[in-house]
Short mmCIF file of C-alpha atoms and ligand atoms in Angstrom, two decimals:
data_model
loop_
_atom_site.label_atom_id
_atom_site.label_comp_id
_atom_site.label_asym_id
_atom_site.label_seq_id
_atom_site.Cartn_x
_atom_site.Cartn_y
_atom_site.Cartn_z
CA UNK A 1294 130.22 195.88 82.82
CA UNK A 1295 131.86 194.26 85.96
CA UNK A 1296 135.94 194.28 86.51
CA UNK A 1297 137.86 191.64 85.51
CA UNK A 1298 141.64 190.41 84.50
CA UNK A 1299 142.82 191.70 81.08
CA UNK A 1300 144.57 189.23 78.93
CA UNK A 1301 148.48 188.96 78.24
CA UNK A 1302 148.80 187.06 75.09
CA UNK A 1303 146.76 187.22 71.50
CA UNK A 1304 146.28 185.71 68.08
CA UNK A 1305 145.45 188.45 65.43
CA UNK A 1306 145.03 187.24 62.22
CA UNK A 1307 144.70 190.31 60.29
CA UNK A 1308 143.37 188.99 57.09
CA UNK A 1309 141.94 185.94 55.61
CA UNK A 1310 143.75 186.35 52.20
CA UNK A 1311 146.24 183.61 51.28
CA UNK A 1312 148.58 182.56 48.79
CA UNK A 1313 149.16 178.99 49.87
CA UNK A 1314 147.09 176.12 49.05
CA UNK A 1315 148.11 173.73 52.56
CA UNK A 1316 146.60 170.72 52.46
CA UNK A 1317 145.69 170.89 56.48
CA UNK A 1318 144.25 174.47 56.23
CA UNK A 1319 141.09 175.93 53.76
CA UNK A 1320 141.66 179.64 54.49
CA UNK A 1321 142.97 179.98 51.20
CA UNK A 1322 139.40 178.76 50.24
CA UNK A 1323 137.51 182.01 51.92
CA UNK A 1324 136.21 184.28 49.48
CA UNK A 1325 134.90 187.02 52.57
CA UNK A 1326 138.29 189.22 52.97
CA UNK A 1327 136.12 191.66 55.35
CA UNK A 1328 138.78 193.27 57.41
CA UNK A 1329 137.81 195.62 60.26
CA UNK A 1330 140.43 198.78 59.63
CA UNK A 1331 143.40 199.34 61.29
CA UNK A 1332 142.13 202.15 63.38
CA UNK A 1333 140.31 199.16 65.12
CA UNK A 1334 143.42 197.71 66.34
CA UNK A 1335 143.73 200.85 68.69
CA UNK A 1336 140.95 199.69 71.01
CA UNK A 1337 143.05 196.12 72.07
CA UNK A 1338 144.59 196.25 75.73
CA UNK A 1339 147.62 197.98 76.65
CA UNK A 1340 148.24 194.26 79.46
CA UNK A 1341 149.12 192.11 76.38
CA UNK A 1342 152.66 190.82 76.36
CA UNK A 1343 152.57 188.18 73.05
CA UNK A 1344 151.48 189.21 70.23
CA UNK A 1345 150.80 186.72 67.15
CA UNK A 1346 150.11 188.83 63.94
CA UNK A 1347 149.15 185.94 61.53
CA UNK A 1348 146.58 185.45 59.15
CA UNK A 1349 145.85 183.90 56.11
CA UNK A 1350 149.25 185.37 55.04
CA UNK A 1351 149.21 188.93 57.01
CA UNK A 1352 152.08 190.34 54.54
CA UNK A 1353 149.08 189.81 51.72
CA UNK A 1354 147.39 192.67 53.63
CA UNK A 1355 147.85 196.06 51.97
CA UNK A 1356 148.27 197.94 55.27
CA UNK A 1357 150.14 195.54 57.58
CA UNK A 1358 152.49 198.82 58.21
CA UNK A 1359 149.61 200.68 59.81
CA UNK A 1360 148.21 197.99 61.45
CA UNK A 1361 151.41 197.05 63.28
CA UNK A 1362 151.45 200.66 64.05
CA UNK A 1363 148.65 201.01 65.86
CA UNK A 1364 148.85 197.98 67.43
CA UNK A 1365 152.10 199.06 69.12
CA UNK A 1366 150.33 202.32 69.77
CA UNK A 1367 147.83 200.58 71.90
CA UNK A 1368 150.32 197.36 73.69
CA UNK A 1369 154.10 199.32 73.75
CA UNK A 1370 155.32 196.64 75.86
CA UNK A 1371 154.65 193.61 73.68
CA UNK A 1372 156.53 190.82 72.04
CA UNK A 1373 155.31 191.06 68.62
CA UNK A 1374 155.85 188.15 65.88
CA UNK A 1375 154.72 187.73 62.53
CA UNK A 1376 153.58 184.38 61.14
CA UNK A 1377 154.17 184.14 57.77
CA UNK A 1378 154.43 181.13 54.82
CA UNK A 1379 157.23 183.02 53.70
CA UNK A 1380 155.92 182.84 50.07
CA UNK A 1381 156.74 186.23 48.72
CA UNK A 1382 159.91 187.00 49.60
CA UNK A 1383 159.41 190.91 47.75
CA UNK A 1384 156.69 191.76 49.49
CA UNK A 1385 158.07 191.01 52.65
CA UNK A 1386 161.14 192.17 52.48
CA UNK A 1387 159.10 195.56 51.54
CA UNK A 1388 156.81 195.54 54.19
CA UNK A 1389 159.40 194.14 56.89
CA UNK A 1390 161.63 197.21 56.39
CA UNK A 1391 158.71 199.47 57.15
CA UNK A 1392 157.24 197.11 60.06
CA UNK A 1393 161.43 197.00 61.72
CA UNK A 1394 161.03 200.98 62.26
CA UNK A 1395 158.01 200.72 64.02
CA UNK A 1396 159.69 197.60 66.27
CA UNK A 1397 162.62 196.67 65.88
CA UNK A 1398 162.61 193.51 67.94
CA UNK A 1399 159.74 191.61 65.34
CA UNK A 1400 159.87 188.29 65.16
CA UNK A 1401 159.13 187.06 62.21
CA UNK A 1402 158.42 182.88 62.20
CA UNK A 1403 158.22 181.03 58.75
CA UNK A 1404 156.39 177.83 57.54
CA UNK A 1405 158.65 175.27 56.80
CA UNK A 1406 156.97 171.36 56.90
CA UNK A 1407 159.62 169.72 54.84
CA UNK A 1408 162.44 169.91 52.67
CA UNK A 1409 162.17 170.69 48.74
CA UNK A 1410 159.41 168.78 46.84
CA UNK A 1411 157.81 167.76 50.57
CA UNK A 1412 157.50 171.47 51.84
CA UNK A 1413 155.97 172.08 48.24
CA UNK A 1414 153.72 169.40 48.37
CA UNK A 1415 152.06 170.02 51.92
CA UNK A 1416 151.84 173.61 50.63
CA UNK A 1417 150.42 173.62 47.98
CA UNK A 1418 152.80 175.61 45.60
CA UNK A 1419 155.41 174.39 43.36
CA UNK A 1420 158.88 176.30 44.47
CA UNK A 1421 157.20 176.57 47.93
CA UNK A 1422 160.53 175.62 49.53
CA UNK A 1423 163.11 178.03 47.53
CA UNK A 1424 160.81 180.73 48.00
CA UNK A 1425 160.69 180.23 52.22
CA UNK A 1426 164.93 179.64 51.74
CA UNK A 1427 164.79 182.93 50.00
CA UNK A 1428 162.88 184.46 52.60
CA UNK A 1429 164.60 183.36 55.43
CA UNK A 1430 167.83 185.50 53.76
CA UNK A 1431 166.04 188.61 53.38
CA UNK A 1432 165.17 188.76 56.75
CA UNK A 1433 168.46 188.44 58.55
CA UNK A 1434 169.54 190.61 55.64
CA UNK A 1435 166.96 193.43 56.97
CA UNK A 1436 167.95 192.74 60.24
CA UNK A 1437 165.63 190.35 61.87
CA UNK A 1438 166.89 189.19 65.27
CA UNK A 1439 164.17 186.88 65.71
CA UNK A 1440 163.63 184.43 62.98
CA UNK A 1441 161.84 180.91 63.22
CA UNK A 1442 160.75 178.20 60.96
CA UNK A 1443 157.96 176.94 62.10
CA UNK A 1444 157.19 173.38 61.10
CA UNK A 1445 153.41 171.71 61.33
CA UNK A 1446 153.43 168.05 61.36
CA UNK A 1447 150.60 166.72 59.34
CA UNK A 1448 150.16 162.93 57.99
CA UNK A 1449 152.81 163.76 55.26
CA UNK A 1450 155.61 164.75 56.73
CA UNK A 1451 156.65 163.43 59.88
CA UNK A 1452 160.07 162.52 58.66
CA UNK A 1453 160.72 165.71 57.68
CA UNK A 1454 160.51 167.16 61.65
CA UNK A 1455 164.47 166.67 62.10
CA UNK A 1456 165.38 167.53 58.89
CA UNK A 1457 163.72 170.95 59.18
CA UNK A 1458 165.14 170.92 63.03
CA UNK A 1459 168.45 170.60 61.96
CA UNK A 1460 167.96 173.08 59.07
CA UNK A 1461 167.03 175.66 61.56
CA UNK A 1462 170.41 175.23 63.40
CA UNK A 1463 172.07 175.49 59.84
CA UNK A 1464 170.61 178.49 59.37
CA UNK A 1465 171.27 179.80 62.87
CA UNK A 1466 167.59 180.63 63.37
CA UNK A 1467 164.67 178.96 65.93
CA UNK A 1468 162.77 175.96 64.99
CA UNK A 1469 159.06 175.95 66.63
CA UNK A 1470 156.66 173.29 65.97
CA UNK A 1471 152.49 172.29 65.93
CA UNK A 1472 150.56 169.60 64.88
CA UNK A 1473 147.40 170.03 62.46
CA UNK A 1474 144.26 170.19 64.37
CA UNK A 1475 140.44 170.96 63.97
CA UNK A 1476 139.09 174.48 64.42
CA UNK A 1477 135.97 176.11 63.69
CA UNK A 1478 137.20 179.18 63.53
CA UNK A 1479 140.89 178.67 62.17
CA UNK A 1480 142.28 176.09 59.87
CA UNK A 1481 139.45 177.04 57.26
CA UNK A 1482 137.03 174.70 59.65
CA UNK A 1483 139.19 171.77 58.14
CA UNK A 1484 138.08 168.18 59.49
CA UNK A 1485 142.36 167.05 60.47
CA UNK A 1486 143.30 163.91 62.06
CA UNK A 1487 146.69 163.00 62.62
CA UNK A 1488 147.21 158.90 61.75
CA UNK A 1489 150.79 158.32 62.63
CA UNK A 1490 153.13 155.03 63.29
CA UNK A 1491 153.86 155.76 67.22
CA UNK A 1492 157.11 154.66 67.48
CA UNK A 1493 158.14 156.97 64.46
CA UNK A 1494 156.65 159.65 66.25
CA UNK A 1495 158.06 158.93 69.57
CA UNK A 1496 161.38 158.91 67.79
CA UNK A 1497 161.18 162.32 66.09
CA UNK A 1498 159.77 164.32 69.10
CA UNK A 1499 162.37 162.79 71.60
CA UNK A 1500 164.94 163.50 69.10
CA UNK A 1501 163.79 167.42 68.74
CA UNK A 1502 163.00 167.42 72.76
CA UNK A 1503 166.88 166.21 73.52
CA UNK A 1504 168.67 168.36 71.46
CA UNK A 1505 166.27 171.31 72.73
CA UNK A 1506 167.15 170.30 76.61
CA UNK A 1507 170.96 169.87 75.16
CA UNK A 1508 171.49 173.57 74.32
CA UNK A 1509 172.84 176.11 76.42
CA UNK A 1510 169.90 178.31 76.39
CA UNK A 1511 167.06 178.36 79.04
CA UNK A 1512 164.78 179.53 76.35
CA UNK A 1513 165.45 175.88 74.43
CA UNK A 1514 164.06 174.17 77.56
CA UNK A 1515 161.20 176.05 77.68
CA UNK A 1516 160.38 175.18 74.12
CA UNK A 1517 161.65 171.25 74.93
CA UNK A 1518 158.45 171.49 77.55
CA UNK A 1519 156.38 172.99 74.85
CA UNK A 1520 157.45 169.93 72.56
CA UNK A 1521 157.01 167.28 74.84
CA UNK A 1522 153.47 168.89 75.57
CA UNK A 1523 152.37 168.45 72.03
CA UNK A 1524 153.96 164.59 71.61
CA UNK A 1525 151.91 164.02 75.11
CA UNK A 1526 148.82 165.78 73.70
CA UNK A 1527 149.20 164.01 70.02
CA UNK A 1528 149.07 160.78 71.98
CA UNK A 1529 145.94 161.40 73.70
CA UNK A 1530 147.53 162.56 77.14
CA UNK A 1531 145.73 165.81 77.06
CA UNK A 1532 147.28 168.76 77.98
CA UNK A 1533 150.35 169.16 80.33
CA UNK A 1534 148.71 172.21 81.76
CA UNK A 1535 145.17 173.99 82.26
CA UNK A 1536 144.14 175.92 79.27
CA UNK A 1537 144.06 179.79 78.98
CA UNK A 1538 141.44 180.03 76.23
CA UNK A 1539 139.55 183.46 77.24
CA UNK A 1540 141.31 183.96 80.77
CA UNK A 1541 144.98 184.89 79.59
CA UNK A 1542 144.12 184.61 75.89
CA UNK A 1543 142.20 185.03 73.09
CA UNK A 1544 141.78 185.02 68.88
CA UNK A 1545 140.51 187.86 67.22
CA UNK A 1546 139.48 187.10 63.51
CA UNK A 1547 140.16 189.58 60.42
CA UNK A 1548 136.36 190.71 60.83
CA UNK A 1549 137.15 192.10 64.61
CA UNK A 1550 135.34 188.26 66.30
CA UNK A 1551 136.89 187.77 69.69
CA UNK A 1552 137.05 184.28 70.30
CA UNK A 1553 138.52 182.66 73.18
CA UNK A 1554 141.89 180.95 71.23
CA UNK A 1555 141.69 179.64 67.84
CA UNK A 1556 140.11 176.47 68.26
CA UNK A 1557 137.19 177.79 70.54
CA UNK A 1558 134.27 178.64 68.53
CA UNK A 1559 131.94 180.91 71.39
CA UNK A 1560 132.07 184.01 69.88
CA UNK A 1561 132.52 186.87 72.51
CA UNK A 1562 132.39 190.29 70.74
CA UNK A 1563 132.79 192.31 68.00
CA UNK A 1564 136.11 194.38 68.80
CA UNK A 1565 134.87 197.11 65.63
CA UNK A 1566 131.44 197.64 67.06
CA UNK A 1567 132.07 197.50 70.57
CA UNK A 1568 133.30 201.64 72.45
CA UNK A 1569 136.56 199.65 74.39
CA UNK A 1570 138.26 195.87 74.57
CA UNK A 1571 137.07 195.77 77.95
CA UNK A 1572 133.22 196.30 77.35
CA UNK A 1573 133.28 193.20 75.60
CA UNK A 1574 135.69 190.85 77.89
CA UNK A 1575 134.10 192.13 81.13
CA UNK A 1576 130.63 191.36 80.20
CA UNK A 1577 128.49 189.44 82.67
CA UNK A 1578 128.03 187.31 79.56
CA UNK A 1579 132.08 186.46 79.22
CA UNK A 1580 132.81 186.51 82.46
CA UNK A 1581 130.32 183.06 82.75
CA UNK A 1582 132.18 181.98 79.69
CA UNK A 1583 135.49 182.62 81.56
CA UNK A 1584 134.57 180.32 84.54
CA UNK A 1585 132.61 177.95 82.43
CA UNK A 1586 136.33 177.46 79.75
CA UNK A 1587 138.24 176.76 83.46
CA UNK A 1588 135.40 174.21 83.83
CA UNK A 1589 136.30 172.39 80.81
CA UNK A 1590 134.36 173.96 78.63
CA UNK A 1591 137.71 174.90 76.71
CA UNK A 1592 138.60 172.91 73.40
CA UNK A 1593 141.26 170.71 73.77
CA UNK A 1594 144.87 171.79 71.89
CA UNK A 1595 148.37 172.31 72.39
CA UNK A 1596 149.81 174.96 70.00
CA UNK A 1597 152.10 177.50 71.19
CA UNK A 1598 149.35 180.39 71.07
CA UNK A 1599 147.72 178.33 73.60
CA UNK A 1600 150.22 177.21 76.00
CA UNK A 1601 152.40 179.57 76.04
CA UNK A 1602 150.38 181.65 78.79
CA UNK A 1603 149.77 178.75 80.86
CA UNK A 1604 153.44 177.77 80.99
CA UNK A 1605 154.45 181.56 81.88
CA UNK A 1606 151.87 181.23 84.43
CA UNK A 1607 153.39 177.67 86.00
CA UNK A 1608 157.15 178.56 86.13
CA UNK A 1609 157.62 176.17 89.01
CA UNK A 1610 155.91 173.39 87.42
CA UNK A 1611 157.89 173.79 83.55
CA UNK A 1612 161.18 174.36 85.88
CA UNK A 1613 160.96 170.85 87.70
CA UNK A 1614 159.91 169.66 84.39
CA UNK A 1615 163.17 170.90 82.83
CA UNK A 1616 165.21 169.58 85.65
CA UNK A 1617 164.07 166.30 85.90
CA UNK A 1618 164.16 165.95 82.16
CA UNK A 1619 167.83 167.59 81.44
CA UNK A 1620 169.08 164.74 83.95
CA UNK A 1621 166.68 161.82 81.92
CA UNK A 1622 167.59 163.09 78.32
CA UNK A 1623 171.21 163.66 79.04
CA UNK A 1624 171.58 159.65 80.35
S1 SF4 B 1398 147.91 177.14 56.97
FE1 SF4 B 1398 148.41 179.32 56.77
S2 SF4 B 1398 149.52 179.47 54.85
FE2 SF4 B 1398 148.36 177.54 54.78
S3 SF4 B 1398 146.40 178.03 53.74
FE3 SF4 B 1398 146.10 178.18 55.98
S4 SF4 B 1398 146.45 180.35 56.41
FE4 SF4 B 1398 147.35 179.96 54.39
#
């Protein structure tokens, strides 16, 4: 094992179960729910400062309590948020009130691709919609200070992006977007490809990247960057910054698979068989990978488990971004 760079930010989906039926995703189709125990969770690196806990729907997993537990045991100084379809509003609100004791500042970001029958419909699940509404309540109601709904523009439902932006501002909570993509190891391997009128789609990102550079809060622009950097990437401008996959970041499945972000498939270790995190990431083996993802080995995508590292790591770049664009969008 030679030295290398820990990561900062993670995926963990903790379990494969799922109660929607998206129309984007097959999870809900997997019939393995392996999970490596929560014990395992111990052995991730204290240097990680984001922390996706997602899934399949990670509220379906019995012991989400213990696993958030020991994953603050092992990264105290992370930003932790839960990604959730928001689809059982009981169990959550159980679960939430257990997870809020361990840390307080969860995030907790919600599904939300349309409004009524459309959310529903790209869902899967008749009521879909109410149910996510309901959610939404409980969680301010258990004290939540971080609460997004997170829309996912598929073919379905791209007039639906400012509706469910302007619902979020309703509703006093963050809106955060993605786009549908291919994945061997997330989406349920699902073959997606957006088809989409490009001056309807122009329209609803600029709309949703304005208002974002229009608010009062720096952390808006940074998510107006983020925004534009998935319109540019939908388009077929590739990504507005070099990728992370591997070096800053990384997946790790419900079986303990490291993988180097969602949508890279190289499989670099098994977190529940290997003695520490860093046996596995400072392998001669993944430390070729590393230089071989900077090479463009790395898949392309722009989702905010894969960006966000890269724009943390390019302040200067996102800044000048921001100011040239705050001056543009504000004409
Ligand atoms: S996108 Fe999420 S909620 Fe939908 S089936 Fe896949 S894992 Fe479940």
């Amino acid at each position: 094992m030679s030295k290398c760079k820990l990561p900062v930010d993670v995926v963990v989906a903790i379990t494969y179960k799922c109660n929607a039926r998206c129309s984007m995703c097959s999870i809900w189709q997997i019939k393995d729910h392996q999970e490596i125990p929560a014990q395992t969770y111990l052995k991730l690196p204290a240097t990680l400062k984001d922390i996706n806990i997602s899934g399949g729907e990670p509220f379906m997993r019995a012991d989400i309590v213990e696993v958030v537990k020991n994953i603050k045991t092992a990264c105290p100084n992370a930003r932790y948020v839960i990604s959730s379809n928001g689809l059982a509003p009981v169990l959550i609100q159980q679960k939430i009130i257990e997870i809020l004791k361990i840390e307080p500042n969860v995030g907790v970001a919600i599904s939300l691709d349309g409004i009524g029958q459309i959310h529903d419909q790209v869902r899967g699940i008749p009521g879909a919609y109410e149910k996510v509404l309901q959610t939404v309540e409980i969680l301010k109601k258990a004290g939540v200070k971080y609460i997004k709904l997170a829309y996912t523009l598929t073919n379905d439902n791209l007039e639906e992006m400012t509706k469910v932006f302007n619902l979020s501002k309703k509703l006093n909570v963050d809106f955060t977007m993605a786009a549908m993509q291919n994945s061997d190891v997330y989406f349920g391997n699902k073959e997606n490809k957006l088809h989409q009128d490009p001056q309807k789609l122009k329209q609803a990102f600029y709309y949703v990247i304005k208002k974002q550079l229009q608010s009062w809060h720096p952390k808006q622009w940074g998510r107006a960057f983020f925004t534009f950097g998935l319109y540019q990437f939908i388009i077929g401008k590739g990504r507005k910054l070099p990728p992370e996959a591997g070096n800053q970041h990384f997946f790790l499945d419900p079986h303990g698979v490291i993988y180097p972000s969602v949508v890279d498939n190289q499989n670099m270790g098994s977190l529940a068989l290997a003695s520490s995190f860093e046996q596995i990431w400072c392998s001669v083996k993944n430390n070729t990978l590393r230089k071989e993802l900077k090479n463009g080995l790395a898949k392309p995508s722009w989702m905010i488990c894969t960006a966000r590292s890269a724009i943390k790591k390019h302040p200067f770049f996102v800044g000048g971004w921001i100011l040239k664009n705050k001056i543009k969008f504000s004409l």
